[in-house]
XYZ file of C-alpha atoms in Angstrom:
309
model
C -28.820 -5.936 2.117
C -25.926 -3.750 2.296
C -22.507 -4.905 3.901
C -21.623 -2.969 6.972
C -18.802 -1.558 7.491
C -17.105 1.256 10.202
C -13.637 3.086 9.913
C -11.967 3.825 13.601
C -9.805 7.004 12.882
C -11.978 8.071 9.651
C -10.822 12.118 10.371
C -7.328 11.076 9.821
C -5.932 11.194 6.141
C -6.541 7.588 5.363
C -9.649 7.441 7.095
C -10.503 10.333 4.835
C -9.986 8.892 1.653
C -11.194 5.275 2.565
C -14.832 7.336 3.659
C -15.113 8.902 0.546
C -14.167 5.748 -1.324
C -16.955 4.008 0.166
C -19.383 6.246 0.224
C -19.365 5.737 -3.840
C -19.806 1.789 -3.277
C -22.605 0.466 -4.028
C -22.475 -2.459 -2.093
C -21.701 -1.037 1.841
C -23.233 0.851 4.691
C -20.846 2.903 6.664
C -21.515 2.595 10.130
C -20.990 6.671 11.388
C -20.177 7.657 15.264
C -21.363 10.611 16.255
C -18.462 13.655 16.711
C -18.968 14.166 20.596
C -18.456 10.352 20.844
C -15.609 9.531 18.493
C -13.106 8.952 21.560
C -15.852 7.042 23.463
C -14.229 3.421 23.298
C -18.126 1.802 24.619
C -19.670 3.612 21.176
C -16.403 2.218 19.141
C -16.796 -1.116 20.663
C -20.564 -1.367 19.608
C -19.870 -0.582 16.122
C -17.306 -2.422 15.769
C -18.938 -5.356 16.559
C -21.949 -4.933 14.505
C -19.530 -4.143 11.110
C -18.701 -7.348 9.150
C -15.754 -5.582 8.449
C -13.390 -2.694 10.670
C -10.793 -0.781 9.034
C -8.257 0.606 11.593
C -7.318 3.974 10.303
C -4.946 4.640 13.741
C -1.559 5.435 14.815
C 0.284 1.785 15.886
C -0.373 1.315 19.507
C -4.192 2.462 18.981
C -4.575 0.087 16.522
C -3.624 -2.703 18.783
C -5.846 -1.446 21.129
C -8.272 -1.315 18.517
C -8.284 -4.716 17.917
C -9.523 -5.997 21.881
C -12.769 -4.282 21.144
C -13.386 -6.724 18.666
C -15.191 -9.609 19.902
C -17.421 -10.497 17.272
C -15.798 -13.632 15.427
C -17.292 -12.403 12.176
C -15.815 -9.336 12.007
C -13.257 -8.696 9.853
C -10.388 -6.042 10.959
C -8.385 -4.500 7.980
C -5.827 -2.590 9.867
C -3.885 0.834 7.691
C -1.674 0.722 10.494
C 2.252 -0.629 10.778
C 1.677 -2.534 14.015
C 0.705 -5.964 12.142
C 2.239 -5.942 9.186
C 4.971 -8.563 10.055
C 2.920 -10.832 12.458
C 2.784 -13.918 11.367
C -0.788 -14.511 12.667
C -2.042 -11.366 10.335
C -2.547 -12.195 6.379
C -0.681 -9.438 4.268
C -3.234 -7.746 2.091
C -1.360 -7.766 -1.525
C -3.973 -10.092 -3.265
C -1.877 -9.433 -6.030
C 1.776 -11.161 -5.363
C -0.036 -14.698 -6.038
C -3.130 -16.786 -5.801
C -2.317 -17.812 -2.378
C -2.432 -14.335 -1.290
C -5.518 -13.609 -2.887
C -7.151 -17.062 -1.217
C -5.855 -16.012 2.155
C -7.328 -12.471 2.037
C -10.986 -13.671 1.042
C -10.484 -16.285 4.492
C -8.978 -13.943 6.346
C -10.051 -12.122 9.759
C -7.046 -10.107 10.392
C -5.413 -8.172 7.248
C -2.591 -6.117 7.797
C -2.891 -3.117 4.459
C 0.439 -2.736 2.754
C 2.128 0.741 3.982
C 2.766 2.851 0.324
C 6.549 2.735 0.037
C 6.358 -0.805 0.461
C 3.910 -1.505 -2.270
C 5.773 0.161 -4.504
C 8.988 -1.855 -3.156
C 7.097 -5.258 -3.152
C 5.303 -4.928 -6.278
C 8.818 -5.225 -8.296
C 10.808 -7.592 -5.743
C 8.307 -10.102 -5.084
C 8.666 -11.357 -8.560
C 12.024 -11.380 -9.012
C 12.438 -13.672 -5.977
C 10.185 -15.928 -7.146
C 10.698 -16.045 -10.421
C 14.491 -17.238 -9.385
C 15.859 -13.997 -10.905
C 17.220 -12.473 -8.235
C 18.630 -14.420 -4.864
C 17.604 -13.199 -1.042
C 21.190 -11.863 -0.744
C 20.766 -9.238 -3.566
C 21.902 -5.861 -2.515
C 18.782 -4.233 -3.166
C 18.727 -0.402 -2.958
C 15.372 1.345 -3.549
C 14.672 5.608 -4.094
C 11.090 6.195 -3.528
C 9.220 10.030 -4.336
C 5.603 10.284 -2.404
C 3.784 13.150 -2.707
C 3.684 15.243 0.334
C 0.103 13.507 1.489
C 2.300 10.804 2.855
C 2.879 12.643 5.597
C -0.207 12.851 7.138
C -1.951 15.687 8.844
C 0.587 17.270 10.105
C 2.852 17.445 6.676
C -0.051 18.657 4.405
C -0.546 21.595 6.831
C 2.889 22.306 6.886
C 3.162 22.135 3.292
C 0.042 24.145 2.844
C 0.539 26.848 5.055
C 1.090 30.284 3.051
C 4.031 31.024 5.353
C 6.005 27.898 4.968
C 9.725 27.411 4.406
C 11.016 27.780 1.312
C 12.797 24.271 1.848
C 9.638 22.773 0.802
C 9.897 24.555 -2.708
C 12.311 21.352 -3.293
C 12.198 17.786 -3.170
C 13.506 16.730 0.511
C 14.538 13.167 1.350
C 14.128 11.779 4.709
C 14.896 8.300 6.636
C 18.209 9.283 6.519
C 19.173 6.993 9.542
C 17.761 3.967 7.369
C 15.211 3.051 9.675
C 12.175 3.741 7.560
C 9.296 2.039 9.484
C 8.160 0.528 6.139
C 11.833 -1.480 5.827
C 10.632 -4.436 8.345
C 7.685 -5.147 5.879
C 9.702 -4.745 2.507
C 12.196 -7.280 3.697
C 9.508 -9.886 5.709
C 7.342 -9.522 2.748
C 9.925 -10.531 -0.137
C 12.037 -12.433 1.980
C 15.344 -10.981 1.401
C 18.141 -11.727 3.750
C 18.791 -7.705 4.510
C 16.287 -4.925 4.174
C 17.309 -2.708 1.177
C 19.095 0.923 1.742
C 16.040 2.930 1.423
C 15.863 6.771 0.017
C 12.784 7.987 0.412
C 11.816 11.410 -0.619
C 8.885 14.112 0.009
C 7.855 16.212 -3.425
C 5.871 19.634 -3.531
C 2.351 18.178 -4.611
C 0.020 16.151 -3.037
C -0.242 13.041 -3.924
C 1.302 10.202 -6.487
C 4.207 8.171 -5.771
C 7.175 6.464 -7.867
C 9.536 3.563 -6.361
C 12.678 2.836 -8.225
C 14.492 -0.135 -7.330
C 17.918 -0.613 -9.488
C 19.523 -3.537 -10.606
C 22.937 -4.989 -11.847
C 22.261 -7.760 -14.415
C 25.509 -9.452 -14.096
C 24.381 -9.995 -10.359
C 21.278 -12.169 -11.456
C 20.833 -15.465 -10.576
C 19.104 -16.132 -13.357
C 20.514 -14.387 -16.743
C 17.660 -11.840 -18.286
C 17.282 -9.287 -20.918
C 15.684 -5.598 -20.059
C 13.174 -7.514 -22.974
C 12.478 -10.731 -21.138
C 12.326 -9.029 -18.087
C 9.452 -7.040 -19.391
C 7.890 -10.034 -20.638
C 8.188 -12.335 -17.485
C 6.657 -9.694 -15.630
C 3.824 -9.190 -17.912
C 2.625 -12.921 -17.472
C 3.337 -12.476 -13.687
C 0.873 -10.321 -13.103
C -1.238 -10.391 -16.681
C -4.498 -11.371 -14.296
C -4.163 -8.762 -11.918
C -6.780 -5.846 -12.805
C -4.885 -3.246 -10.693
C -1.459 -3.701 -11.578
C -0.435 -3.434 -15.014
C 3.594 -3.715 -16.581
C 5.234 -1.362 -19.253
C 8.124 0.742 -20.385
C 8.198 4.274 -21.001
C 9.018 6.045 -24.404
C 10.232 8.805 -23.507
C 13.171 9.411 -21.195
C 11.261 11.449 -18.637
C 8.374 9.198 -15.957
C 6.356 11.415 -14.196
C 5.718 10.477 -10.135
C 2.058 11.693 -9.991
C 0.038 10.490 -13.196
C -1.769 8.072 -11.412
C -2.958 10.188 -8.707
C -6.582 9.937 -7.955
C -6.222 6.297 -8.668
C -6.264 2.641 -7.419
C -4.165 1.196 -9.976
C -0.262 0.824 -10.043
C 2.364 0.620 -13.352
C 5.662 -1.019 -12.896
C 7.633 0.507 -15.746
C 10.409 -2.101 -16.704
C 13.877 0.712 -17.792
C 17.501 0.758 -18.327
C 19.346 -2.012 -21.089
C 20.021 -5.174 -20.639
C 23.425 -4.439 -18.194
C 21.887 -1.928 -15.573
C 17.657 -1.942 -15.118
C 15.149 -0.280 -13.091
C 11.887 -1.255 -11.482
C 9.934 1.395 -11.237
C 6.160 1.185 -9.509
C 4.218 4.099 -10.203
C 1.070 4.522 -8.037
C -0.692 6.802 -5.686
C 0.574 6.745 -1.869
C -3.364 7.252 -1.149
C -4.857 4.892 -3.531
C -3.224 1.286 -3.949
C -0.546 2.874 -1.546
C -3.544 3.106 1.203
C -7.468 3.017 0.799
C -7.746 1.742 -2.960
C -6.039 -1.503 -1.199
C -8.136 -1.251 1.796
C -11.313 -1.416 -0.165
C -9.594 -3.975 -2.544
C -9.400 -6.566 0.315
C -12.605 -5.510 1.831
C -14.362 -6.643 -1.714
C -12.435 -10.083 -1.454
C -13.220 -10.314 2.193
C -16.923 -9.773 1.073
C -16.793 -12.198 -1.457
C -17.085 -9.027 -4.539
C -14.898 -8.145 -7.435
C -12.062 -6.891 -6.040
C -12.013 -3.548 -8.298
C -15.684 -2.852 -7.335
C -15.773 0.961 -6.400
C -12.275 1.693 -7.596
C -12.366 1.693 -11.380
């Protein structure tokens, strides 16, 4: 017996992507509404309550919406939205950041999905809080490139109209009023006193993201080489199958090369005075549906890289 599943908002970009993903896994039905009753909340409602497990592909205040239709006590909701992703009474769907994460997600009957920029953010902070490396009051500062996908709808058609501006020939950053929705998560997530100052910044192509977060090693709490660095995060995460750590050889990193993707690098650079993080991922893969699918496996008791390797 298959597990069922149904995605509310699957003809958005997310919902897109997480369709496709599981229409290649072997272990899931997807529960499909029909297109003239898509808006119909009765239809929605009876799906969702025969799924074992939602995913909320919707803009915030439909997603909690969303979530009242639910009254089956088995379901599990898996919600790509913002709206929970600081709520204390939500698990936080990064089975990666530790073994109580990963324990709480295959429990769990409300996961908020990690928003992209924050992955990438989170992936290289976590462990330096933990490992007592850094301190909560470090003056984090974090430049992030997504691929224009990011954006939604409504940015890929802008970006891939024939008569666009030639503004978009360029990289453009954006947030400039540091109020990123992503920022409450980063700094809820990691537990820093302040969120960081956050540059995040649109690229001509589609998809693929890179988050750079640099640091000062005099500022440390604890006193590490760019070389032990490298190595304490290798045994942080040297169980995870999705995350791997690394340095680059050359003095050029590419944004997109793990587009198409679930997986995410964090490329340890710099020398042993100034460093960078650097998580290298696709905003639509472990940035969005590859981590959707990877809790849905836990939450269904399967490998969590089943149908994303």
């Amino acid at each position: 017996m298959k597990h069922k599943v149904y995605i509310d908002g699957q003809a958005g970009t997310t919902g897109l992507q997480l369709r496709q993903k599981l229409q290649n896994h072997k272990d899931v039905e997807i529960l499909l509404i029909s297109e003239e009753l898509r808006k119909d909340e009765a239809e929605r409602k009876r799906l969702m309550n025969e799924a074992e497990v939602v995913f909320l592909c919707l803009p915030d205040d439909a997603a909690k919406e969303a979530v009242k239709l639910v009254e089956n006590p088995n379901t599990c909701i898996i919600d790509a939205s913002t709206a929970h992703r600081t709520d204390p009474d939500w698990v936080y769907g990064f089975p990666e950041l530790s073994p109580l994460h990963k324990e709480k997600i295959r429990h769990a009957k409300r996961i908020a999905n990690p928003g992209c920029h924050a992955t990438g953010f989170i992936a290289a902070v976590y462990p330096l809080i933990r490992l007592g490396i850094i301190g909560t009051d470090y003056p984090l500062t974090a430049h992030s490139l997504t691929g224009y996908s990011g954006g939604g709808k409504a940015m890929i058609a802008e970006y891939e109209a024939e008569n666009r501006s030639p503004l978009f020939d360029s990289p453009r950053q954006y947030g400039l009023g540091q109020q990123h929705k992503h920022l409450p998560e980063m700094q809820y997530v990691t537990g820093i006193d302040t969120p960081p100052v956050f540059c995040p910044i649109v690229v001509d192509y589609y998809s693929g993201m890179a988050t750079c977060i640099p640091l000062i090693a005099s500022l440390f709490k604890k006193k590490v080489t760019k070389n032990e660095l490298l190595a304490l995060l290798t045994e942080y995460y040297k169980d995870a199958k999705l995350i791997s750590v690394g340095t680059e050889e050359t003095n050029f990193l590419a944004s997109n090369p793990l587009s198409d993707t679930n997986e995410l690098k964090l490329y340890v650079e710099g020398n042993d005075e100034r460093m960078t993080l650097i998580s290298v991922f696709d905003n639509l893969g472990k940035g969005a549906s590859g981590a959707a699918v990877e809790n849905m496996n836990l939450v269904l008791g399967l490998d969590e890289t089943t149908g994303l390797l």
